[in-house]
XYZ file of C-alpha atoms in Angstrom:
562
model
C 1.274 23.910 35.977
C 4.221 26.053 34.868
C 7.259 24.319 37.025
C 9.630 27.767 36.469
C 6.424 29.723 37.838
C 6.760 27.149 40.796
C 10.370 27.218 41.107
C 10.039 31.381 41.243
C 7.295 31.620 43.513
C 9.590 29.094 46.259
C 12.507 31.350 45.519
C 10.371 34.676 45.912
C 8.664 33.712 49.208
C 11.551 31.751 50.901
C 14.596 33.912 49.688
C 14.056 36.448 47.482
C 11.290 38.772 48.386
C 12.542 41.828 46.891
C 12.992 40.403 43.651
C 9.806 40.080 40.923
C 9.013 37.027 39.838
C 9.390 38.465 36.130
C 13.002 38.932 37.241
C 13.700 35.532 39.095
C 11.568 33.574 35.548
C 14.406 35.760 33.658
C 17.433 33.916 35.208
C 15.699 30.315 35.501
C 17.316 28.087 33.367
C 17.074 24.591 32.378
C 20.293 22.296 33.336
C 21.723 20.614 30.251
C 21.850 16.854 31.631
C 18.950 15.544 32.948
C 21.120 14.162 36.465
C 21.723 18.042 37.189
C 17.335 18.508 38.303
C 15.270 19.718 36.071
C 15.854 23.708 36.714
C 18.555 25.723 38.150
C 19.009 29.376 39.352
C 22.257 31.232 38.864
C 23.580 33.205 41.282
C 26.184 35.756 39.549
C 23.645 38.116 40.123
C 23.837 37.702 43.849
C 27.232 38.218 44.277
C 27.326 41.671 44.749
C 23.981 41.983 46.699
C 25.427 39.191 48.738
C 29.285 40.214 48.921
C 29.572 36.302 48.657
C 31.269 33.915 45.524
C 27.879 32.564 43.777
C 29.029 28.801 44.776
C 28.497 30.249 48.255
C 25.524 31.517 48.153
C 23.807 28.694 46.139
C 24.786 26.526 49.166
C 23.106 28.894 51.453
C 19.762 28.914 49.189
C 19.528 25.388 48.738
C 19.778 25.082 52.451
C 16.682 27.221 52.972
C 14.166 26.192 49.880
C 11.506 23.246 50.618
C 8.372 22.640 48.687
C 5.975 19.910 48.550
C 6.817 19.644 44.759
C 10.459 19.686 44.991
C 12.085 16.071 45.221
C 15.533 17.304 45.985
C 17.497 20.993 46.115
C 21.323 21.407 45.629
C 23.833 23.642 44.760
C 26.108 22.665 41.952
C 28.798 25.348 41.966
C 27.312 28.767 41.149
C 23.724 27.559 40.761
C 20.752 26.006 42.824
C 19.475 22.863 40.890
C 15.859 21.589 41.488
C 14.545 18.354 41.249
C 10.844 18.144 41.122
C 9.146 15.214 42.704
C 7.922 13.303 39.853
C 4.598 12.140 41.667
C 3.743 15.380 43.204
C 4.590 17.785 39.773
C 3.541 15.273 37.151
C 0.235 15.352 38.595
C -0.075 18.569 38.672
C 1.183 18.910 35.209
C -1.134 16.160 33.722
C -4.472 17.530 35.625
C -3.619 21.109 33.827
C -3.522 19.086 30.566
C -6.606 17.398 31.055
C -8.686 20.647 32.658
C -7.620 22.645 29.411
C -7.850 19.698 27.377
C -8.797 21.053 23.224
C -7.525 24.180 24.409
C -4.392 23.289 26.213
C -1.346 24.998 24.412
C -3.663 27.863 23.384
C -3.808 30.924 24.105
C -6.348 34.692 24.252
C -3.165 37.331 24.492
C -4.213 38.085 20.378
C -8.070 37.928 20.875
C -9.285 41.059 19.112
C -6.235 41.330 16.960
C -5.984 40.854 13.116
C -2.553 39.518 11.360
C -2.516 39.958 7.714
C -0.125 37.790 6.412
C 1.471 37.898 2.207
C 2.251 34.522 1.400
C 3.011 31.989 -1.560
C 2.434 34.916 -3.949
C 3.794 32.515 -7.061
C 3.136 33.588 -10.703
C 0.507 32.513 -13.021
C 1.252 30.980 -16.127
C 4.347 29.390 -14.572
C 4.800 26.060 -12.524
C 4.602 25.887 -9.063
C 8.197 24.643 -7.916
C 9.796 23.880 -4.987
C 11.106 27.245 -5.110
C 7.646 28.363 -3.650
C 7.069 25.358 -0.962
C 8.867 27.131 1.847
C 6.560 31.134 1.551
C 3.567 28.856 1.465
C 4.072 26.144 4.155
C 6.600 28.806 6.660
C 3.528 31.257 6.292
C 0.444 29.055 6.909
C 2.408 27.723 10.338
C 2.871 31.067 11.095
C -0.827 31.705 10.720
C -2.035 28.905 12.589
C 0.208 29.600 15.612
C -1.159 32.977 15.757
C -4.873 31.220 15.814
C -3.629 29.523 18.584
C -2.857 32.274 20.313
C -6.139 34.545 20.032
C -5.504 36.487 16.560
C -7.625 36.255 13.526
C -6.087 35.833 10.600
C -6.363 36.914 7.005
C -3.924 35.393 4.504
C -3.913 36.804 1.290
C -2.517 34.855 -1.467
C -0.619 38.370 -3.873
C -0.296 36.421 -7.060
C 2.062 37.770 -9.601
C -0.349 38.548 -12.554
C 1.290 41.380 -13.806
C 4.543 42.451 -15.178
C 6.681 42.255 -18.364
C 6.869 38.912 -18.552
C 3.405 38.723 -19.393
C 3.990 40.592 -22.363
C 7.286 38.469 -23.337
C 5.008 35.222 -22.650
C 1.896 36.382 -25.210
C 4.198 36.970 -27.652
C 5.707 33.309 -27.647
C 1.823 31.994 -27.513
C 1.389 34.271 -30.652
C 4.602 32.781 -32.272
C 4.885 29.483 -31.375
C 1.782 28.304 -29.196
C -0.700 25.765 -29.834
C -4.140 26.778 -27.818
C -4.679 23.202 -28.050
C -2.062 22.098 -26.442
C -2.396 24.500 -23.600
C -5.430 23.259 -22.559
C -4.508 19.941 -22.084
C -1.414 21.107 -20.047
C -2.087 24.746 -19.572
C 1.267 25.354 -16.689
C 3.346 23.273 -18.311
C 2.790 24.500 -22.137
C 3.115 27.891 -21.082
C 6.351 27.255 -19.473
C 7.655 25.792 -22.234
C 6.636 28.892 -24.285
C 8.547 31.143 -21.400
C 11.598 28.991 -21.866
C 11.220 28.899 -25.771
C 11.030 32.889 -25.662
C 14.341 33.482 -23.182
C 16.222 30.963 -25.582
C 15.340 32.917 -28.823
C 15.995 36.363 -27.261
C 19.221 35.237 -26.927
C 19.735 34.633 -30.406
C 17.413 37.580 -31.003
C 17.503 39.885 -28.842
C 14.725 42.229 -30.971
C 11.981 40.023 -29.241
C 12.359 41.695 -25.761
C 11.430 44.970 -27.039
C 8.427 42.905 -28.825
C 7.546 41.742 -25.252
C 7.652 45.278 -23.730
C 5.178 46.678 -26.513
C 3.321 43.589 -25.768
C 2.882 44.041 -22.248
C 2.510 47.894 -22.651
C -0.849 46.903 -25.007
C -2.056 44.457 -22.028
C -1.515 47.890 -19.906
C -3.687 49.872 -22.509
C -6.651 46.876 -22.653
C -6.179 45.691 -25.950
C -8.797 43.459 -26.082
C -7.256 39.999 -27.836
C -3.925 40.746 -25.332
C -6.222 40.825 -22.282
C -8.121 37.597 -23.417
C -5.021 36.287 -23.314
C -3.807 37.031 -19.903
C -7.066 36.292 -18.676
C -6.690 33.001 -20.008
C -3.690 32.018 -18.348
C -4.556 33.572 -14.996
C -7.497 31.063 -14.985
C -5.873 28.230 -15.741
C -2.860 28.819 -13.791
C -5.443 29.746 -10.197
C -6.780 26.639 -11.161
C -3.796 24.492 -11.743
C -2.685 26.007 -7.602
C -5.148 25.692 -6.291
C -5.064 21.765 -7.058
C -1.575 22.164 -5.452
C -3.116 24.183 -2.192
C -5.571 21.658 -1.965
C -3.180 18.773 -1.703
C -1.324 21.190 0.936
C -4.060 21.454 3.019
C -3.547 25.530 2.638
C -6.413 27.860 1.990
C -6.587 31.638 1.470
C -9.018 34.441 2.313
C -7.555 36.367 -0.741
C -5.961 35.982 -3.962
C -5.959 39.983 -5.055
C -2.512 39.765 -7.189
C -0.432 42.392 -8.692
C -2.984 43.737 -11.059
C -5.669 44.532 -8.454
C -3.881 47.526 -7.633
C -3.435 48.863 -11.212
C -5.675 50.981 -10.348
C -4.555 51.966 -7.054
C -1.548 53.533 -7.320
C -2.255 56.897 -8.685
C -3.092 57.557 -5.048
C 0.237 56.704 -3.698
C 2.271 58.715 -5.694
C -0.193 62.082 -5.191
C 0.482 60.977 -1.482
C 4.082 61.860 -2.216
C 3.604 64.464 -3.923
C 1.809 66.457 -1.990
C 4.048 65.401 1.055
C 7.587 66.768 -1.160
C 8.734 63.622 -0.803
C 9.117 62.779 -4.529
C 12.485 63.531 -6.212
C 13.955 63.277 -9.733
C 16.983 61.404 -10.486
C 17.939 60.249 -14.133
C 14.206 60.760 -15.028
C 12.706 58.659 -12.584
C 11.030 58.970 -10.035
C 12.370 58.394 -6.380
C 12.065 58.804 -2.664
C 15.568 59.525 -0.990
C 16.465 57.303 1.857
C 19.862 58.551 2.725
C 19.020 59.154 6.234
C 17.906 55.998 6.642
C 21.004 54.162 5.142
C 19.232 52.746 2.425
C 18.879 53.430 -1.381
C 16.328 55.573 -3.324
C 13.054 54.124 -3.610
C 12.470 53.759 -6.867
C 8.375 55.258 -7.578
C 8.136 55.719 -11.403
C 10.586 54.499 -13.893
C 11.685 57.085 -16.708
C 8.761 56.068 -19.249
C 6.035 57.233 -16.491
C 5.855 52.668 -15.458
C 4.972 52.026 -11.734
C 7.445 49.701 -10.048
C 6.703 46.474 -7.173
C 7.222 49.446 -4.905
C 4.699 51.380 -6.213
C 2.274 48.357 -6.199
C 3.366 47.392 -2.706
C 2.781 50.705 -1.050
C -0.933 50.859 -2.900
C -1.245 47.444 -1.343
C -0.507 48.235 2.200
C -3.016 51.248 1.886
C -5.375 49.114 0.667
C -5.019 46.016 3.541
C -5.148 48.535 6.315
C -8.725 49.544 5.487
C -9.902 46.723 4.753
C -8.539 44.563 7.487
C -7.635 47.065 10.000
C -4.483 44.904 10.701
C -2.911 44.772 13.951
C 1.149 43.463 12.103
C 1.050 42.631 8.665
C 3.757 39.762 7.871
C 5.181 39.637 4.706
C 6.417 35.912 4.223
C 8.703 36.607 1.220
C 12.476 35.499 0.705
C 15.287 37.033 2.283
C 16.812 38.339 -0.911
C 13.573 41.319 -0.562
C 14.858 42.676 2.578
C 16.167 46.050 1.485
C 12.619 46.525 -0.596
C 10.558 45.566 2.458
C 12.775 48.287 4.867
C 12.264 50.649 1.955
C 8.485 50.039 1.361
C 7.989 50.169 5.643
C 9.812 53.478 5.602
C 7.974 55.350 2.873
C 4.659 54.703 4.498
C 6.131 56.270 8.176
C 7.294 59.513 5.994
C 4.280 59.692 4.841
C 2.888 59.738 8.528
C 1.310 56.025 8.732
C 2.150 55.072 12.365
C 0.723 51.427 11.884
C 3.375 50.859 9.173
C 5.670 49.984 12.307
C 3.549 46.527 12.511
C 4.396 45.256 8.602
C 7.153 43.271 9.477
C 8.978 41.024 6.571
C 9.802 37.649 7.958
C 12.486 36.540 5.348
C 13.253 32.727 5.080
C 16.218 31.018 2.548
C 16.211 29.235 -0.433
C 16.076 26.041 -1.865
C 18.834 25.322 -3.749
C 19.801 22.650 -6.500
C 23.180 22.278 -6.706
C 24.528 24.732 -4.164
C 22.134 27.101 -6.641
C 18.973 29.107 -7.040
C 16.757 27.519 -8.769
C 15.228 29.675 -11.849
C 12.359 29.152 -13.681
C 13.675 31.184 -17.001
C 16.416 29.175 -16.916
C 14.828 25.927 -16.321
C 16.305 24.870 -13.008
C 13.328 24.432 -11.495
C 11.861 21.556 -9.545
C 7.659 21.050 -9.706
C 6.269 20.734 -6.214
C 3.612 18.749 -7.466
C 5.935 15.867 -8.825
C 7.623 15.524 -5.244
C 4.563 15.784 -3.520
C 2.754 12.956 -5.500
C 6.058 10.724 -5.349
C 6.170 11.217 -1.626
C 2.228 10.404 -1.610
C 3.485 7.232 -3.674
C 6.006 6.422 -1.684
C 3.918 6.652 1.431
C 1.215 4.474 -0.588
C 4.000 1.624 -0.964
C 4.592 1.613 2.513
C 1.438 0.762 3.826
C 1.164 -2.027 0.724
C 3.721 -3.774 2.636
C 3.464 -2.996 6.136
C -0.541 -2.744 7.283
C -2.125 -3.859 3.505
C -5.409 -3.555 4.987
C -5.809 -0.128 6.807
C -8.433 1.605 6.579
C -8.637 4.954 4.749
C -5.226 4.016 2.972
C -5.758 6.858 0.253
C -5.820 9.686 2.867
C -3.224 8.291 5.459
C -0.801 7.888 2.140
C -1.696 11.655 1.070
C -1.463 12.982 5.237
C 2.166 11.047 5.688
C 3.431 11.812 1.456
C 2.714 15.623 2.036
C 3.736 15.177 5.773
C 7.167 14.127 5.307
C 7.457 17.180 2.412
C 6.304 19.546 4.899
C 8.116 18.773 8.130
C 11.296 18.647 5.765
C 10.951 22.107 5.418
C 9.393 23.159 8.948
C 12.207 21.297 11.169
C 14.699 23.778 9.773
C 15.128 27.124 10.736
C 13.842 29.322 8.313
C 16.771 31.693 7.601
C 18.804 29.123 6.632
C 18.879 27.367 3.270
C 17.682 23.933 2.005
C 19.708 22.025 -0.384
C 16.856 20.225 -2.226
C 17.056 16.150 -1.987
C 14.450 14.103 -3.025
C 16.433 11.368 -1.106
C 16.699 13.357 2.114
C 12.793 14.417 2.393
C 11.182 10.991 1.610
C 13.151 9.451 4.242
C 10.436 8.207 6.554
C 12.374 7.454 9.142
C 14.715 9.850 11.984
C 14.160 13.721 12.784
C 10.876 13.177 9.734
C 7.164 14.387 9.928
C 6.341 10.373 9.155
C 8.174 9.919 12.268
C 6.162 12.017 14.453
C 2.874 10.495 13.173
C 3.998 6.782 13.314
C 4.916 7.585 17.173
C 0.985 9.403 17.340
C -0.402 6.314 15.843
C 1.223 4.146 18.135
C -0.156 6.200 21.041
C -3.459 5.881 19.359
C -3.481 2.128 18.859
C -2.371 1.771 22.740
C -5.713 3.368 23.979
C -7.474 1.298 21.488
C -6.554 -1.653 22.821
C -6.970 -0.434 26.093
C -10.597 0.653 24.643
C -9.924 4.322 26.155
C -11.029 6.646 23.659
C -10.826 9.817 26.291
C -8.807 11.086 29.272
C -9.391 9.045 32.837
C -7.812 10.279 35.922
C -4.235 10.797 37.035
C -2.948 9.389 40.342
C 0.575 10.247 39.493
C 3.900 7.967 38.041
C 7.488 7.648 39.630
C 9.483 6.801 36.830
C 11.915 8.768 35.265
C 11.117 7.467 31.904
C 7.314 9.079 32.426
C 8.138 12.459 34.196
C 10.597 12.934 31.037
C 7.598 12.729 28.991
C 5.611 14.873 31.461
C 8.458 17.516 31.293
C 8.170 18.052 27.618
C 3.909 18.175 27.330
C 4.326 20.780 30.109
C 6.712 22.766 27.440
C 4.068 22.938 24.876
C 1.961 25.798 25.709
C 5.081 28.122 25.258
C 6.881 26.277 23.149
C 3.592 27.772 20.923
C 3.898 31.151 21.992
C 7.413 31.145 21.662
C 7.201 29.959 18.235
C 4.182 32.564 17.143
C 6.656 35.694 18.523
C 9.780 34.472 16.495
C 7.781 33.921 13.827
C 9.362 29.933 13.687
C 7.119 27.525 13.148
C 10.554 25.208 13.610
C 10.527 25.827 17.287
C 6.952 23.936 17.470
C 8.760 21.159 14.971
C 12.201 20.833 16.849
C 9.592 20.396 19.866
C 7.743 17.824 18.575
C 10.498 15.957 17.714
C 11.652 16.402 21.754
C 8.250 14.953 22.678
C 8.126 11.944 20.347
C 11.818 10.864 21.792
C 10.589 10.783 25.329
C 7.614 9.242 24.424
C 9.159 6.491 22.218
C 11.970 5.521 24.951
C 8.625 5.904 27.747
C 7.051 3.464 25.593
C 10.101 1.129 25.364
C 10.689 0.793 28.757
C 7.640 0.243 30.300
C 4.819 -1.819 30.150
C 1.917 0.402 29.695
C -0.601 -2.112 29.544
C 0.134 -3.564 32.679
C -3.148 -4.187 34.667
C -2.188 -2.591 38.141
C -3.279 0.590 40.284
C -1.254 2.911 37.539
C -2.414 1.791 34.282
C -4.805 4.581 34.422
C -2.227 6.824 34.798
C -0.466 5.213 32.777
C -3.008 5.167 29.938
C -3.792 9.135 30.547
C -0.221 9.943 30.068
C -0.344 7.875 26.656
C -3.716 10.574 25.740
C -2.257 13.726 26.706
C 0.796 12.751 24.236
C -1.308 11.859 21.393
C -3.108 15.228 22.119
C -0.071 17.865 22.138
C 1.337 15.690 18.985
C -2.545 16.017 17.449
C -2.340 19.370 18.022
C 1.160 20.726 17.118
C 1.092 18.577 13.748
C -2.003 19.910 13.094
C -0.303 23.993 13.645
C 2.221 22.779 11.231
C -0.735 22.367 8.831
C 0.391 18.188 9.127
C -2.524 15.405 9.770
C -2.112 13.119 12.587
C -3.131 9.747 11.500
C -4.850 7.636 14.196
C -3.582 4.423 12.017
C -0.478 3.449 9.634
């Protein structure tokens, strides 16, 4: 039961017939401290209607509202505060819960829809740092909350195979590799190499022209150059997808850079034979005066296609394949004017679905108040924290439960937990000074601390030996109808998360839920044998349920034991 669609309907059919009930759900708001009810309407909007100060008229609509559900009905100055009866609502609440059950918090308003989402997109033959954490882990919560609303999804993984640097990195493997030595440690090696070449061009600045004739023979096919680059594609896919796998994060595609070599011939005839391709300084642009931004840069002065160039050729290419419904681009907020520029090239050229790709930028992790750089080694592996968090995690359960079961994977669900939630509890925008210190703490606003309070619900209905959902009769205590309040927030906590794009909504949420739950479970004695333990017990379910669940959106496991 939606308590606002409750609260509306009373104020529709009692007071307020001529308004909608979109209109009245609008204004509904929820009072800041809990002793205030648990919604209030404002009445500014009544004033004039009214000719009446909104204090006065909220005392003349809380005189007139009754409902079986409603506990108690004031005005507090301008507004009419509600206070639901705990007994009457929480059951009603709780038996929604329990009809819906695996599918409460779900929803079908995407069924028949396709999202295509571009995400995690690192480059091969470099290591996968911290740097890339936040495209991969912000874009697979994305994707899951639009599953959970109805939408399949397709995320495509657009690896960066292709480029200069490719060139600049052969030619350090040519002077100063060991092939030996890269396939022990293929990432790391060939970072060093990338490193070793930036510090020698430097001194010697003649090798970056070597790496652009390089990199121009990897563009031709030389054969020994392509073996090469085929070489370190391979073992970099395989050194991610090692890292995926610990992430729990799988994709439907990993077409990088180069699959659309041969793909953007079309694009630029497209603009050709639309006039919109200019000259300027040799190169090849589209204007964007009129749109406030600058030229998009098609063809550089040597004839070379551009990320543009690839990016347009790739959006072609998704929209016939996938037939997308939005295409999300989960890339860093520093792309903005390329996405807006990319977006508005496809509508000259007529493509009305181009209004659906929609960037969804996110901030950075810094180190030391600054970007971290892989040419300039300021980089932090992802790997290494993740495997010192899973160690960390392991230690843990050494000392506190040394003989739970499944130790390995509840070590790996809480390491990779508490690296993930880290990230997923902030809003994405904003940027994350990196501390090692700061994401292994397994203990306040943490992912461990969401699924030590799911275990603890789980180990209460084992030792109750309930292993489903019982009946409701209803609970009067604050302490419960708090927890009630928040599980009824959960299906649109989800669909207000999937249409901000935020999986931190659905975190911040879950952090809301856990609280109530955890002061629920401190002041009352849940295993108490008396006419409500079944409620009681049922309450316990539904919160190990919506935690179950929204971890599991987050792309975090839910441990049943730690």
């Amino acid at each position: 039961m939606d308590l606002k669609s409750a609260f509306a309907n009373v104020l529709k059919s009692q007071v307020l017939s001529s308004w909608t009930e979109e209109d009245l759900l609008s204004l509904i708001e929820t009072p800041k401290h809990v002793h205030l009810g648990d919604l209030a309407f404002p009445c500014f909007k009544l004033a004039k209607e009214y000719r009446k100060a909104p204090g006065a008229i909220a005392e003349e609509l809380a005189g007139k509202l009754a409902s079986p559900l409603f506990s108690k009905v004031e005005a507090a100055g301008p507004y009419v505060n509600v206070h639901f009866d705990s007994a009457a609502a929480g059951k009603e609440i709780v038996d929604s819960i329990l009809q819906h059950d695996e599918q409460y918090g779900k929803h079908s308003f995407g069924s028949g829809k396709t999202v295509v989402l571009d995400m995690s997109s690192p480059n091969i033959a470099k290591p996968f740092s911290m740097g890339h954490l936040r495209s991969t882990v912000i874009g697979n919560g994305i994707a899951n909350l639009a599953e959970a609303c109805g939408y399949e999804t397709v995320k495509i993984n657009y690896i960066g195979d292709w480029g200069t640097q490719f060139g600049k990195l052969i030619v350090a493997f040519k002077k100063w590799g060991d092939e030996e030595k890269v396939k022990e440690n293929p990432i790391a090696e060939l970072f060093t190499l990338y490193k070793k070449f930036h510090e020698e061009a430097a001194l010697h600045p003649s090798l970056e022209e070597e790496g652009r004739k390089a990199f121009k023979l990897l563009e031709d096919g030389d054969e020994e150059i392509t073996r090469l680059w085929k070489w370190f594609k391979t073992e970099s896919l395989e050194a991610f997808k090692t890292i995926y796998s610990l992430l729990g994060v799988e994709f439907d595609s990993y077409n990088g850079e180069a699959f659309f070599n041969d793909k953007m011939d079309e694009v630029v005839e497209l603009l050709e034979e639309k006039q919109l391709l200019e000259t300027s300084q040799g190169a090849k642009v589209v204007r964007m005066e009129d749109e406030s931004l600058p030229p998009c840069l098609i063809k550089k002065t040597d004839g070379a296609t551009l990320y543009a160039t690839r990016d347009l050729a790739a959006s072609l290419y998704r929209h016939r394949e996938y037939s997308f419904d939005e295409a999300l681009y989960v890339v860093g907020q520093e792309q903005t004017v390329h996405f807006k520029q990319v977006k508005e090239v496809l509508q000259k050229l007529g493509y009305e679905w181009a209004r659906n790709m929609k960037h969804i930028p996110f901030g950075l992790y810094l180190k030391d108040g600054k970007k971290m750089s892989t040419r300039k080694g300021r980089v932090i592996l992802l790997e290494e924290v993740l495997q010192e968090a899973i160690s960390m995690a392991h230690d843990n359960i050494k000392k506190k439960n040394p003989d739970l079961k499944d130790a390995d994977q509840v070590a790996r669900d809480v390491g990779v937990g508490a690296v993930l939630f880290h990230d997923l509890k902030n809003d994405r925008l904003n940027d994350i000074e990196f501390s090692l210190e700061h994401m292994l703490t397994f203990e306040g606003e943490t992912g461990p601390y969401l699924q030590y309070t799911h275990a603890r619900a789980q180990s209460i209905l084992r030792k109750a030996g309930v292993s489903h959902h019982s009946t409701f009769v209803g609970l009067e205590d604050k302490a419960s109808w708090e927890v009630i309040k928040q599980l009824r927030l959960f299906p649109e906590t989800v669909e207000r998360a999937w249409k901000n794009y935020a999986p931190s909504i659905l975190a911040k949420y879950l952090l809301e839920l856990a609280k109530s739950f955890n002061s629920y479970y401190g002041n009352t004695k849940i295993l108490n044998d008396d006419s409500k333990q079944a409620s009681r017990l049922t309450l316990v379910y539904s919160v190990a349920s919506v935690l179950s669940k929204g971890l599991g959106m987050l792309g975090i496991g839910a441990p049943k034991e730690m």
